[in-house]
Every structure is written in structure tokens, then in C-alpha cells.
Coordinates of C-alpha atoms and ligand atoms in Angstrom, one line a residue:
X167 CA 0.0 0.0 0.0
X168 CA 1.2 3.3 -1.1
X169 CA 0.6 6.0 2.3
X170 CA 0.7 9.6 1.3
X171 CA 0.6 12.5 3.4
X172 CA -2.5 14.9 2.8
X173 CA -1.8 18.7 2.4
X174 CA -2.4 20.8 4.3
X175 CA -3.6 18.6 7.6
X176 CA -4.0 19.4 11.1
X177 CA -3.8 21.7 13.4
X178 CA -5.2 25.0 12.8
X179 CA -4.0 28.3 14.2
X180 CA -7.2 29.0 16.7
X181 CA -6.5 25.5 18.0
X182 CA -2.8 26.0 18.2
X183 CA -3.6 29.5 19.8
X184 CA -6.1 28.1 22.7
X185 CA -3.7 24.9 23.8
X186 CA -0.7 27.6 23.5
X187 CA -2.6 29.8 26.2
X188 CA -4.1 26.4 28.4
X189 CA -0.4 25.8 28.6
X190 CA 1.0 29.4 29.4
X191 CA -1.9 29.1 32.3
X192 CA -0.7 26.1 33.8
X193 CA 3.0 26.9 33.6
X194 CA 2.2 30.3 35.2
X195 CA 0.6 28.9 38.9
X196 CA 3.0 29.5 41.7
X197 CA 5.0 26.2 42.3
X198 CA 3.5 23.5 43.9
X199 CA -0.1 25.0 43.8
X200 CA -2.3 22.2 43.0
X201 CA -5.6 24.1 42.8
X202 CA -7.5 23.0 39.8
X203 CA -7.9 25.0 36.7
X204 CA -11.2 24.6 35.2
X205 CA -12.4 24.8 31.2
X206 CA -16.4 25.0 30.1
X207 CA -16.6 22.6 27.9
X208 CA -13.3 20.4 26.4
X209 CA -10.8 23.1 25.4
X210 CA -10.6 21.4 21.6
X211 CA -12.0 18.3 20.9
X212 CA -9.0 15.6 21.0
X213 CA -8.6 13.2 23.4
X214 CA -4.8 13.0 23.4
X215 CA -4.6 17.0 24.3
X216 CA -7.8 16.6 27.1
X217 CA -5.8 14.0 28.7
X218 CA -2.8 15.9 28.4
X219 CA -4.4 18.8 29.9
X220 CA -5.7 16.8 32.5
X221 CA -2.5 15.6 33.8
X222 CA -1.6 19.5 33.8
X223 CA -4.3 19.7 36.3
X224 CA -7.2 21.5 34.3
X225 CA -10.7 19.3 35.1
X226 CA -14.0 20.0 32.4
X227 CA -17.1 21.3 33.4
X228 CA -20.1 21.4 30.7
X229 CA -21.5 24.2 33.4
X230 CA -20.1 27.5 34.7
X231 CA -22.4 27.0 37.8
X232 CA -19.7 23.7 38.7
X233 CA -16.9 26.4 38.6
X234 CA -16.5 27.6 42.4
X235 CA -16.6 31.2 43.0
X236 CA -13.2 32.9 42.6
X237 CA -11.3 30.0 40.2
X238 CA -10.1 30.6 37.5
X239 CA -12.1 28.9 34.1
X240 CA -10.4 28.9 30.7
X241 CA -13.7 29.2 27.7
X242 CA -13.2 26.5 25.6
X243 CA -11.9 27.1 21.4
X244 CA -15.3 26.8 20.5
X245 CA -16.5 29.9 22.3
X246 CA -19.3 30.7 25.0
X247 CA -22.7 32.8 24.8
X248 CA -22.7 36.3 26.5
X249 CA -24.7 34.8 29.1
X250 CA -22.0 32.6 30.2
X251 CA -19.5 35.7 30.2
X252 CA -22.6 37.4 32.6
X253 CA -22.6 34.4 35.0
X254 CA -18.5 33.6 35.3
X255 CA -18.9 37.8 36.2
X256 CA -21.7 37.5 39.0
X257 CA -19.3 34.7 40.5
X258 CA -16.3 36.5 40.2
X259 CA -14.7 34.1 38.4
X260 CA -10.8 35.1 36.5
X261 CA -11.8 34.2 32.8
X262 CA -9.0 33.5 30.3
X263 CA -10.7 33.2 27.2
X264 CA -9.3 30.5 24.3
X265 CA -12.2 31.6 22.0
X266 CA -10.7 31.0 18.1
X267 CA -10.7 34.1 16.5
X268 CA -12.7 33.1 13.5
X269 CA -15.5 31.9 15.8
X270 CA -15.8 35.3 18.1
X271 CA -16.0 36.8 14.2
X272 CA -18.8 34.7 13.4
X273 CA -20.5 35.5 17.3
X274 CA -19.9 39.3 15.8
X275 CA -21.3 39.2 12.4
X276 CA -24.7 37.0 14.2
X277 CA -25.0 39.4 16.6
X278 CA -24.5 42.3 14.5
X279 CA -27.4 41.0 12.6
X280 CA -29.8 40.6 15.1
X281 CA -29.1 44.0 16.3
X282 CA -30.5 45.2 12.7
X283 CA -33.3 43.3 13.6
X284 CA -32.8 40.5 11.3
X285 CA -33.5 37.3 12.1
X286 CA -30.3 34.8 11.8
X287 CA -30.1 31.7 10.5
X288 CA -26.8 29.3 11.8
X289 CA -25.9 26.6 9.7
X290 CA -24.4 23.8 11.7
X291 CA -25.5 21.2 14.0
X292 CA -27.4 22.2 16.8
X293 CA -25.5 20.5 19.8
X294 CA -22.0 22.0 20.2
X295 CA -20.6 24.1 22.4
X296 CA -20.0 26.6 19.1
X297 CA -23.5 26.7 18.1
X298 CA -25.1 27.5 21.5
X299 CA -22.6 30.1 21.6
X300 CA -23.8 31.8 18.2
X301 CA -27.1 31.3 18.9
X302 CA -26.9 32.8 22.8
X303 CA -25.3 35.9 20.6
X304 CA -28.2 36.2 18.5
X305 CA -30.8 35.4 21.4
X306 CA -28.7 38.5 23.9
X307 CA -29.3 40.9 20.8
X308 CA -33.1 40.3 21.4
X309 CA -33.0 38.2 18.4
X310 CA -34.5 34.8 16.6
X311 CA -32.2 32.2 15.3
X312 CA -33.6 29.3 13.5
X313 CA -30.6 26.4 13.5
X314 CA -29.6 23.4 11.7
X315 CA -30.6 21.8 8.8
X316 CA -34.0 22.5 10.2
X317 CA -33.4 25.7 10.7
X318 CA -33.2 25.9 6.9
X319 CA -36.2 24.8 6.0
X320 CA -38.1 26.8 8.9
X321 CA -36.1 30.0 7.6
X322 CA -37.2 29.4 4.2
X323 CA -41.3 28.2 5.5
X324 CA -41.1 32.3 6.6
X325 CA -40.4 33.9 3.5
X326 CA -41.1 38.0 4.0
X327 CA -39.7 40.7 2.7
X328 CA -36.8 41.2 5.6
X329 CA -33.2 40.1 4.8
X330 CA -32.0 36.8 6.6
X331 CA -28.9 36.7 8.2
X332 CA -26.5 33.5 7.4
X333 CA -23.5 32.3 9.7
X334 CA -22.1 29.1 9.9
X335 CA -20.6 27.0 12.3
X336 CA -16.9 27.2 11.3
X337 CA -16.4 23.6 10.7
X338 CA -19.0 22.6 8.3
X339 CA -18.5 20.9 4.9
X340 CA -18.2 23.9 2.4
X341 CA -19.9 22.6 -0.1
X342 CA -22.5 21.8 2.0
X343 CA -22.5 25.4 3.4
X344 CA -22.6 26.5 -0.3
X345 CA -25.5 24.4 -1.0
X346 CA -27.4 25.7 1.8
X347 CA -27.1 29.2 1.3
X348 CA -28.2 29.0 -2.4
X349 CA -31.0 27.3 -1.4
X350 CA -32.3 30.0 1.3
X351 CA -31.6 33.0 -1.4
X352 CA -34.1 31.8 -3.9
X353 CA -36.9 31.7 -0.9
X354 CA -36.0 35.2 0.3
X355 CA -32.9 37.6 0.4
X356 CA -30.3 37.0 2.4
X357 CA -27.1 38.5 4.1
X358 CA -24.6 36.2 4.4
X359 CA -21.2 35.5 5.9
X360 CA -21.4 31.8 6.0
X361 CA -18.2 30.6 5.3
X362 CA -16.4 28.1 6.9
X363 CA -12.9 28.9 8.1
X364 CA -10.2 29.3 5.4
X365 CA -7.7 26.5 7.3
X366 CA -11.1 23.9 7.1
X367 CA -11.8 24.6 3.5
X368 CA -8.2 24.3 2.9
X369 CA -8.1 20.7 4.9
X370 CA -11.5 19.6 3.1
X371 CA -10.1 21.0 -0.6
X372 CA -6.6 18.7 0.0
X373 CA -8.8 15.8 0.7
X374 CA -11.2 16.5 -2.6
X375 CA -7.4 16.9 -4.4
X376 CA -6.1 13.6 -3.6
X377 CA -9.3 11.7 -3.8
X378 CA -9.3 13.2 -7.4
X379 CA -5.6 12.2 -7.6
X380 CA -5.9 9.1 -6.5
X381 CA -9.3 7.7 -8.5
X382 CA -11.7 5.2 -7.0
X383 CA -10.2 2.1 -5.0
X384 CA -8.2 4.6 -3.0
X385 CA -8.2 4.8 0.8
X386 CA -8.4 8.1 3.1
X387 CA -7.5 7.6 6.9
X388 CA -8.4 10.8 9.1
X389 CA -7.0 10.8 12.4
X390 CA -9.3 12.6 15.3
X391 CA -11.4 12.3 17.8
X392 CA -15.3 10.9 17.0
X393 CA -15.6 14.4 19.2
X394 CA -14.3 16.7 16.8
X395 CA -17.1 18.1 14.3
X396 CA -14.3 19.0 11.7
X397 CA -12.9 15.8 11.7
X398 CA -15.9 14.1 10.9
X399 CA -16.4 16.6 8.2
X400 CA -13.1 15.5 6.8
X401 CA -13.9 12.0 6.5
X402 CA -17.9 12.6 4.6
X403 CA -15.9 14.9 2.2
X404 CA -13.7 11.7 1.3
X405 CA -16.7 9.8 1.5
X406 CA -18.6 12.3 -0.9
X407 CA -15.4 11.4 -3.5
X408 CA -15.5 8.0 -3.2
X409 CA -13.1 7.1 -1.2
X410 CA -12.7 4.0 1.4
X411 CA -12.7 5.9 4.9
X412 CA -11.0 5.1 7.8
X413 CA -10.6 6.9 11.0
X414 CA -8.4 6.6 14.5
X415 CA -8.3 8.6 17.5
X416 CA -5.0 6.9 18.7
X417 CA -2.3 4.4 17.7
X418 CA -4.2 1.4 19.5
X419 CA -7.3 2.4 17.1
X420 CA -5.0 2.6 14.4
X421 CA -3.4 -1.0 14.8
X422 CA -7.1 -2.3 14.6
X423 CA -7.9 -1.3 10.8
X424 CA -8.1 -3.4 8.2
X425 CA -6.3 -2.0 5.1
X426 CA -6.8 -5.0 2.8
X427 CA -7.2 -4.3 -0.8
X428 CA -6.5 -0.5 -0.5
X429 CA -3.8 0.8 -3.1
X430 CA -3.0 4.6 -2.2
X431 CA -3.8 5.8 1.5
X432 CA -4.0 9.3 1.9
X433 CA -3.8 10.1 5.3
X434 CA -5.3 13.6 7.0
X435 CA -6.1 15.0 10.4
X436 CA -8.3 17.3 12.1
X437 CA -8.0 20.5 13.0
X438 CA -7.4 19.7 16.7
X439 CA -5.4 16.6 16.1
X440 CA -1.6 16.6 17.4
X441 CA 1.1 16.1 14.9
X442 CA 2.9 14.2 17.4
X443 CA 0.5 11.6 16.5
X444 CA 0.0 12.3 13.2
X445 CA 3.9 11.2 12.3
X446 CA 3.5 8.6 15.0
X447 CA 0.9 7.3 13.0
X448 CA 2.7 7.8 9.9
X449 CA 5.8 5.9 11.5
X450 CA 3.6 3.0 12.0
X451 CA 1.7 3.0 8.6
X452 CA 5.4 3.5 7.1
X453 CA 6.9 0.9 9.8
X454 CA 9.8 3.8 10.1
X455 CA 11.2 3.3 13.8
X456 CA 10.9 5.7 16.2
X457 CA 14.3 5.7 17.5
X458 CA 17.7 5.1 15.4
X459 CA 20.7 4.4 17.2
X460 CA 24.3 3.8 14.9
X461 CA 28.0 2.7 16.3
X462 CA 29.5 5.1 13.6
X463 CA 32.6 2.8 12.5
X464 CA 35.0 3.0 9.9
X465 CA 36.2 7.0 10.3
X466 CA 40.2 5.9 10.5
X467 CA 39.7 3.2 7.9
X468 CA 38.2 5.5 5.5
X469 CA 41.2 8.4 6.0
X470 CA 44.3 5.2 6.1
X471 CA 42.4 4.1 2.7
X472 CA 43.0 7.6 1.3
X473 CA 46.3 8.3 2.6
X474 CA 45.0 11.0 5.1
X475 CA 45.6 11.3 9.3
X476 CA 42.6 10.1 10.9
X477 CA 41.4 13.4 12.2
X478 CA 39.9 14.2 8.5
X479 CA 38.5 10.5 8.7
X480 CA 36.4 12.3 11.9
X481 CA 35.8 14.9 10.1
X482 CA 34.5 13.3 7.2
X483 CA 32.2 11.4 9.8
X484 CA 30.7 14.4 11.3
X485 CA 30.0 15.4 8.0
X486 CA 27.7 12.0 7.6
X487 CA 25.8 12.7 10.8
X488 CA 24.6 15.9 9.7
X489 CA 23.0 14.2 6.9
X490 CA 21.6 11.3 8.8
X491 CA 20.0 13.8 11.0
X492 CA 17.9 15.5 7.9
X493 CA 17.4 12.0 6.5
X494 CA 15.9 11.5 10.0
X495 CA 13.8 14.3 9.8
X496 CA 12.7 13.7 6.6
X497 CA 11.4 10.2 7.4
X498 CA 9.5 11.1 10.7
X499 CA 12.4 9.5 12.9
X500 CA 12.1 11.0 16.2
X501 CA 15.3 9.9 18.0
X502 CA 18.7 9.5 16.5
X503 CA 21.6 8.2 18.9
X504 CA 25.0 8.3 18.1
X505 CA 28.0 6.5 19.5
X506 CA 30.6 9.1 19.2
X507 CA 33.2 8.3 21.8
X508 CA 32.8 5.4 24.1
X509 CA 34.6 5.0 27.6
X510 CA 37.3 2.7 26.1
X511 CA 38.2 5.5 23.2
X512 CA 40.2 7.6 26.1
X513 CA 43.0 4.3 25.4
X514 CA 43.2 5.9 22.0
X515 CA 46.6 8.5 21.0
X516 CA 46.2 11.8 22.9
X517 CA 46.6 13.7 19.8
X518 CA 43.7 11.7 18.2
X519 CA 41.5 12.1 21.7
X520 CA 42.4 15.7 22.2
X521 CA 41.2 16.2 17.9
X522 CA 37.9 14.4 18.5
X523 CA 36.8 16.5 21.9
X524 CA 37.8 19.6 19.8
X525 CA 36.2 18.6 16.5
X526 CA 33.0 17.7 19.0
X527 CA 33.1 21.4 20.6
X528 CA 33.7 22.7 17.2
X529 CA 30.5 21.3 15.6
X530 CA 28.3 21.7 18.7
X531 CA 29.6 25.4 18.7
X532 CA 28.6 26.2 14.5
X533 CA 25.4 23.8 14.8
X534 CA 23.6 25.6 17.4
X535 CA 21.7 27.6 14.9
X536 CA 21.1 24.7 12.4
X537 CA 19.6 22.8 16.0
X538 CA 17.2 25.3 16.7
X539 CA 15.8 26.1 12.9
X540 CA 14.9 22.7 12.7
X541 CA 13.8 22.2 16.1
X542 CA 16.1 19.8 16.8
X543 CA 16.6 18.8 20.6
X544 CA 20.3 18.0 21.7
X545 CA 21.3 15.5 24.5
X546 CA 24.6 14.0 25.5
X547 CA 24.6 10.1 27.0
X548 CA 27.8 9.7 28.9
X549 CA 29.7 10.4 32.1
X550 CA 30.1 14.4 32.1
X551 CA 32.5 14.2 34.5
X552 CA 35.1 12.9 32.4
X553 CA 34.5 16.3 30.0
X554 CA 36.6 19.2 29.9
X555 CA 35.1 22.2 32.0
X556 CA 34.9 23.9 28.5
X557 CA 33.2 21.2 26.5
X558 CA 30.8 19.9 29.1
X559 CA 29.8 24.1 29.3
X560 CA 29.2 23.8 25.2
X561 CA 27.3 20.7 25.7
X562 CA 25.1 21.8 28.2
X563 CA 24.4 25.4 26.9
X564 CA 22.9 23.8 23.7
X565 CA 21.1 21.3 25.4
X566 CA 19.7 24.1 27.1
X567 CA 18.7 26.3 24.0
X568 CA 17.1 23.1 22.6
X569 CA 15.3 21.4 25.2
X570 CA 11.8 22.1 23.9
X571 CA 12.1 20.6 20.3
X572 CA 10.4 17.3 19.9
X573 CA 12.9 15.6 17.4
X574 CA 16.1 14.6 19.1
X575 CA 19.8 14.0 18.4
X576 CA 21.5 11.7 21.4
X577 CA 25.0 11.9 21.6
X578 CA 27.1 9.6 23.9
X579 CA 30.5 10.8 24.3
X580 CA 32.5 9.0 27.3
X581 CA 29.6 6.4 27.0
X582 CA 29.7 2.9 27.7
X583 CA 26.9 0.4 28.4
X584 CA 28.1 -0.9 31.3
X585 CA 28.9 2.3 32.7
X586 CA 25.8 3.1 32.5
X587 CA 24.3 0.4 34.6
X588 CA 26.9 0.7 37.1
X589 CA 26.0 4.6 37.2
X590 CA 22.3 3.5 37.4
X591 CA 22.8 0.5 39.6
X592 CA 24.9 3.7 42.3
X593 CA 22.1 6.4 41.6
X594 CA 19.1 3.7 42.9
X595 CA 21.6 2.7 45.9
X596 CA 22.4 6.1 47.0
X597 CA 18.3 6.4 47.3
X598 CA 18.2 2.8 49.0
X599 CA 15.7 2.1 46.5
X600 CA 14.4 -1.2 45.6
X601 CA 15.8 -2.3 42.5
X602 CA 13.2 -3.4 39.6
X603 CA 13.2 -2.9 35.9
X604 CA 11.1 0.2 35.9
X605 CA 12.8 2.4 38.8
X606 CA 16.3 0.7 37.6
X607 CA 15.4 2.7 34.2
X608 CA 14.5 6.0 35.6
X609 CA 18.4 6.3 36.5
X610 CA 19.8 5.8 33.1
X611 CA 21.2 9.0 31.3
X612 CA 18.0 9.4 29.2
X613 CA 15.3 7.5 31.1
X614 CA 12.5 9.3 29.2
X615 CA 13.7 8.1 25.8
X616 CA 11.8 5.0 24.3
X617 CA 14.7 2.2 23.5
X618 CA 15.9 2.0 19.8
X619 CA 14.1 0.3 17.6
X620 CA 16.6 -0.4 15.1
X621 CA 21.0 0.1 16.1
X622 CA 22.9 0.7 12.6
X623 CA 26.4 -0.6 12.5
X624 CA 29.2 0.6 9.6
X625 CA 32.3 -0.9 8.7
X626 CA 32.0 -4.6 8.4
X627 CA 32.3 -5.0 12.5
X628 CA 29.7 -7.4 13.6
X629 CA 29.9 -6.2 17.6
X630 CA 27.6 -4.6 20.0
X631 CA 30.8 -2.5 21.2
X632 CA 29.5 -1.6 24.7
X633 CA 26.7 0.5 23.0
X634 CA 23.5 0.9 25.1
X635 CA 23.6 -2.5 26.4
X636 CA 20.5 -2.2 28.5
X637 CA 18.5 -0.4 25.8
X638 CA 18.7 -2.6 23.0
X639 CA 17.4 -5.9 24.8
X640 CA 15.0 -6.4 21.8
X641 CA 16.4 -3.4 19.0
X642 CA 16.5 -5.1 15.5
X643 CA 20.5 -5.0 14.4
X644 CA 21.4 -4.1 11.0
X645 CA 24.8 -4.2 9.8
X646 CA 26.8 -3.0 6.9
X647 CA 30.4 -3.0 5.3
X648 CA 30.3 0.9 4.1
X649 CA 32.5 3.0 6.3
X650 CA 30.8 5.8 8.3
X651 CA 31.8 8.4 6.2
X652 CA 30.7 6.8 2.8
X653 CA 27.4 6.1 4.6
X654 CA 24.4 7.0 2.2
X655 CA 21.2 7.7 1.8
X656 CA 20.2 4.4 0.0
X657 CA 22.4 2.2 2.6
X658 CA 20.6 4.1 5.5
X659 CA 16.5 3.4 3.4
X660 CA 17.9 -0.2 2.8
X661 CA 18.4 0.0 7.0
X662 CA 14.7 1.2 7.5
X663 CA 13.3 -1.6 4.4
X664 CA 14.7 -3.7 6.4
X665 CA 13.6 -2.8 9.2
X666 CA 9.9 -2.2 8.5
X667 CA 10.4 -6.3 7.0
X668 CA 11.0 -7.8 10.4
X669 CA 8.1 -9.6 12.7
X670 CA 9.4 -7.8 16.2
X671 CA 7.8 -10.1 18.7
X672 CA 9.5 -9.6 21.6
X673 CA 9.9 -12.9 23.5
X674 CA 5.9 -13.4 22.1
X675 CA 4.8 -16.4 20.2
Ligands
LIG877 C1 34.8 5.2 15.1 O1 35.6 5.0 14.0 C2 34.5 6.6 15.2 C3 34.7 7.4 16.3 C4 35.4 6.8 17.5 C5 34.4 8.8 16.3 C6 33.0 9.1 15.7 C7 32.9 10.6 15.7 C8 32.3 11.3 14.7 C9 31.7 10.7 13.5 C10 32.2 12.8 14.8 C11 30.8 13.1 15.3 C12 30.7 14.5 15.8 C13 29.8 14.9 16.7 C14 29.8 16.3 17.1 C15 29.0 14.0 17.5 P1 37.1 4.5 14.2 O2 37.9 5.7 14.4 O3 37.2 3.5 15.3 O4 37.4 3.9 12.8 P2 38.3 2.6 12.5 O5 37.6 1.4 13.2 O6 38.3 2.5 11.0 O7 39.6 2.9 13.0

């Protein structure tokens, strides 16, 4: 099955824009305050951010009444009617209000409407949060709304000379919106400004594209929540073209469809779905692992086979991990390790140590900008310790500058597996913990980083090398004769086909 990514997809900016100021919110209580933070309604309509949220401490009301007087209520994406904003003001409640923009313009245009003395007529479906808002707009204007595809009809039934308003709920199918308004204009006149919002039409348009593309027999997974209006309008839009539909919420949905017989996937999201899961779906549609890990071997073979010192062998090297890294990006790989210098390498000529810790400061140093353009997170794996003041500073001020990027490079540099066990094994004594798998693992170097999938090794050397001995219980190994340096793009995909080939059953039957 060919799996294609749909353009545009995703999150939209009011969506972005309400989680961006949930967040700011919780990161702004005093520390250790644990007071709950409430939100009418569910801020956007994914399950993956709700429960994120959750964890954040925010807990959903569907009521401003269960808000208690004095908290602090964050008004959900989807917006609230002024009569809400009257009652969170008789309770003194502090309101921080997520409304997306193009929805408080919609609330506007409704309102100003009614205030003409118009009556309004709100395309959408009756029951969310963003209707009852428009239609509590309309009502506080001293106005009449008539809502739904009933509302269509009944608008229609009352004819007169008087203009009718028409808004939309931002998330409708367009065409559908189109449709609707054309047929309300040849009963009586109408104002309009029922459009639905430019980053849904632009989702809905790139799923009509690649259906059209694509031609019948071709498959469309959306990933959302059942919750999320414009998701569902994403996947009856592929269903108006044709196409075999398919829809997840998470990966354990995702593992549970059937794609049999489908020869093109396109695969779109909704407008509050996380691209976190969107590329971890992709990953597992793709069967691209989530975490890489290479023993770069071969540097000082390369440079002898050339006639060159073994520093430009390095430095040739380096230059192959800066490509690796894009190819990473490229392919939706999240984590890239690196073995770069384990704790045996310090046997190795001063002059070639002392050229490797500078050629490591050296990069680190003129990378720093490449990092954070492509929101890249650095980490180094290894004993810091052992680390000149100077580079261990380099190290650590660009882990700093990087830490919130998703994507990752690890580095281990004075790394060796065992360590790393020993270093773990100390940490868990020094807290007289009891030792099992799970608090053993929350003292490795980078406890919080799933275990590599797949560990790449150049050069011909068919060794694990000391190389994250306690990660790799069940990686997949893929060797290769290439040296590091001539490392390419087609050895690295014949890594991943192979890869995505295997049956990874872990000790199961
Ligand atoms: C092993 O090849 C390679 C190393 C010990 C060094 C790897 C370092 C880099 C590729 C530079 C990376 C730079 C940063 C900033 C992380 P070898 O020297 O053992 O080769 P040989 O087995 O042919 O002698």
C-alpha cells in the first residue's frame, strides 16, 4: 500500500492558539499549587490533548455553575454565549478566554445581525458548544435564530420581505454550506457570511485533491477524535469522492484497521489533532522506527584508505551525521543516537583524543543555529564528568537552547553500556531504592527516551561494542560493510526496508 501524506492537515491556528494559552496558564501557577484549573466545555475536541491537559491539572465542566466562585475557568476554542460571560462575572470568576478568533468573528457578524433586527439563521448542528454560543449571541441581541438543517427549511417556510442573516458554524463541509445558502436565497434575500474557516476549507479542498488524484479504490484515513465536528467533516468529504474511509483517534485504534485491498492511502487529520500523533501514526503506517541508534565505525579506515591522518576520517564522519540527521527528519524519525566516543576510546593517542573533543566542541559550537531552525533537541549520554570544563559548558548550553524541540539527536560521548548500569545501579543505591526494571530505568542517562528500535552498525564489525547494552534488549540490528563516512542515503532506506520487513515479537509467540 502506497501511504501519502495529505496537504495541508491538522492543526489549525485557533487550536494552536487556545492549547498555547491552556499551557502558558498552567505553567504560570505558583510552584506547587495544585488548585484546579477549570475549562467549560473540552478546550478542543481531541482526546490525546484533554488527557494531556488533564495531567496538567485542568478538570471540564459542561457548566459554569460547577466552577466555584473565585477559580479561574479557561472558555473553551469553540467559544461561550454572553450569558455565560454574565454568569462567570456575577461569581467573580478570572476568565481566560481560548475563543478562536474566526469563531468570536462569526458570534460578531450574528450578533450584528440581530441588532439590525434581522433574524439569523446558523448553519451547523445544533448540539455543540460553538452553536449555543452563536445562537446565545443572536438570542442576547433580542433576536431569533432558527438552527440546523431544520433551521433551513423553517427559515425558508417564513419567507417576508426582511433580509436573513446566514452564519455558519466554522467547521461545516463547504460545499455543504454552499448548498445551503443558495437554497435560502431563492426563498428570500439573504445577508450572508457563512463561510467556513479558510484552514477547514483548505483541509477539506486537499482531501477532494487527492481523492481526485488518487481515483476510486483509493483509501483516506483521518486521524481525530469521534468528538471533533471537523474531523468528521473530513472523512464525509472523502466519503462524498469515493473514497474508502478510515478513521483513529489513537495508535491502538490505528493498529485495529483493516487495510486490505486498498492501493493509495492518503492520510489527513483534524484541526485539533496533534502532529505528534499524526507522524506517529505515519511511522507505524510506514513501519519507520521511532528511535535510530548507529555505532559510527569506519572513520580511520576511510582516511588510512586515502592516505589521510585520521582526524579528517572524523571529520568526514561528522559530516555523515549531519546528513543522517535531515534524512531522520525527513522520514518522521524522532530519535537519533549516536555513538561518538565510548569509555574505552580515552585508550586511544592523545593527539587523536584531544582532535575528537575539539572537532566535537567545534561542531556543537557552529550547529547551534542549524539545532534550533529545525527544532532539533540536543542530549549527550555519557559520564560528564570525564569532560573538559569547557566542553561539558558547550554541551550543556545547547542542550539548554534546545530542550523544547520534539525531534532529538542523542549523543554519547564518554559512553559505555556498562557504565551506565553501574552509574544507574549507584544512583538507585544512593536512594536505598528497591531495584526493579522500571525504577532501575528511571536512572539511566536518558530514562524518558523509548529504547531504539533499530541500532545501525558501519564498517563490516559485527559487535555490539558496549553500545546501550541495556537499551537494546530487543532493538532489531542491521549491519553494513560501508565505512561511516561513505554512509548514504540508500544504505541508510535499505536499514529502515529492512527494518519495516522484520516480525518484532519480543519474547511473544
Ligand atoms: C569510530 O571509527 C568513530 C569514532 C570513535 C568517532 C566518531 C565521531 C564522529 C563521526 C564525529 C561526530 C561528531 C559529533 C559532534 C557528534 P574509528 O575511528 O574507530 O574507525 P576505524 O575502526 O576504522 O579505526
Amino acid at each position: 500500500m502506497q501511504v501519502e501524506v495529505i496537504e495541508p492537515h491538522g492543526m489549525c491556528a485557533g487550536v494552536n492558539g487556545a492549547i498555547a494559552r491552556a499551557l502558558e496558564l498552567a505553567k504560570s501557577r505558583p510552584a506547587g499549587d495544585r488548585s484546579p484549573i477549570y475549562c467549560l466545555h473540552e478546550l478542543v475536541h481531541n482526546e490525546i490533548v484533554i488527557g494531556e491537559l488533564k495531567d496538567l491539572g485542568f478538570r471540564f465542566v459542561d457548566r459554569i455553575g460547577e466552577v466555584p466562585r473565585g477559580a479561574t475557568v479557561v472558555f473553551s476554542a469553540h467559544g461561550v454565549p454572553p450569558q455565560v460571560r454574565e454568569e462567570a462575572a456575577r461569581r467573580g470568576l478570572k476568565v481566560v478566554d481560548a475563543t478562536c478568533p474566526f469563531v468570536a468573528r462569526v458570534h460578531r457578524s450574528a450578533r450584528a445581525f440581530a441588532e439590525k433586527g434581522m433574524e439569523v439563521c446558523v448553519l451547523g448542528d445544533p448540539a455543540p458548544a460553538e452553536v449555543r454560543g452563536i445562537v446565545g449571541e443572536v438570542e442576547d441581541a433580542g433576536g431569533r435564530a432558527f438552527v440546523g438543517p431544520h433551521g433551513v427549511s423553517a427559515a425558508k417556510a417564513k419567507g417576508g420581505a426582511a433580509p436573513l442573516g446566514v452564519v455558519a458554524q466554522t467547521t461545516m463541509n463547504s460545499d455543504e454550506v454552499e448548498r445551503a445558502v443558495a437554497e435560502l436565497a431563492r426563498a428570500r434575500r439573504v445577508k450572508t457570511m457563512a463561510k467556513v474557516c479558510g484552514a477547514t476549507k483548505d483541509r477539506q479542498d486537499a482531501v477532494r485533491r487527492f481523492c481526485r488524484g488518487a481515483g476510486p479504490g483509493a483509501g483516506v484515513l483521518v486521524l481525530g477524535s469521534k468528538t471533533s465536528s471537523n474531523t468528521r467533516r473530513l472523512a464525509e468529504v472523502a466519503e462524498d469522492c469515493g473514497a474508502k474511509v478510515f478513521t483513529a483517534g489513537d495508535v491502538e485504534g490505528l493498529s485495529r484497521l483493516d487495510f486490505s485491498g486498498v492501493g493509495r492511502l492518503g492520510v489527513t487529520s483534524g484541526a485539533s489533532t496533534p502532529e505528534r500523533f499524526f507522524m506517529e501514526a505515519m511511522r507505524f503506517l510506514r513501519r519507520v522506527p521511532e528511535h535510530v541508534a548507529i555505532i559510527m565505525d569506519g572513520n580511520g579506515r576511510w582516511a588510512k584508505a586515502r592516505g589521510k591522518a585520521r582526524s579528517e576520517g572524523h571529520r568526514a564522519g561528522a559530516k555523515t551525521l549531519e546528513r543522517v540527521l535531515d534524512w531522520c527528519g525527513e522520514r518522521g524519525i524522532r530519535y537519533l543516537t549516536v555513538y561518538a566516543f565510548s569509555t574505552e576510546n580515552w585508550k586511544r593517542p592523545k593527539a587523536e583524543v584531544d582532535g575528537l573533543m575539539a572537532l566535537f566542541a567545534r561542531m556543537l559550537k557552529t550547529k547551534e543555529r542549524d539545532f534550533v531552525a529545525n527544532r532539533v533537541r540536543f542530549r549527550m549520554v555519557g559520564r560528564r564528568g570525564d569532560l573538559s570544563p569547557k566542553l561539558l559548558s558547550i554541551v550543556e548550553s545547547l542542550e539548554r537552547k534546545t530542550e523544547a524541540f520534539e525531534r532529538q539527536l542523542i549523543v554519547a560521548i564518554s559512553y559505555g553500556g556498562r557504565a551506565e548500569i553501574v552509574d544507574a545501579a549507584n544512583a538507585a543505591v544512593a536512594r536505598g531504592e528497591q531495584v526493579t526494571e522500571e525504577t532501575f530505568r528511571r536512572h539511566l542517562y536518558a530514562p524518558d527516551v523509548p529504547d531504539p528500535d533499530l541500532v545501525i552498525r558501519t564498517s563490516g564489525e559485527c559487535r555490539v561494542s558496549n553500545f546501550l547494552l541495556w537499551e537494546s534488549a530487543y532493538s532489531e540490528y542491521w549491519f553494513t560493510d560501508t565505512l561511516w563516512p561513505d554512509f548514504s542515503e540508500a544504505d541508510f532506506d535499505r536499514a529502515l526496508e529492512s527494518y519495516a520487513a522484520r516480525d518484532r515479537r519480543r519474547g511473544g509467540a
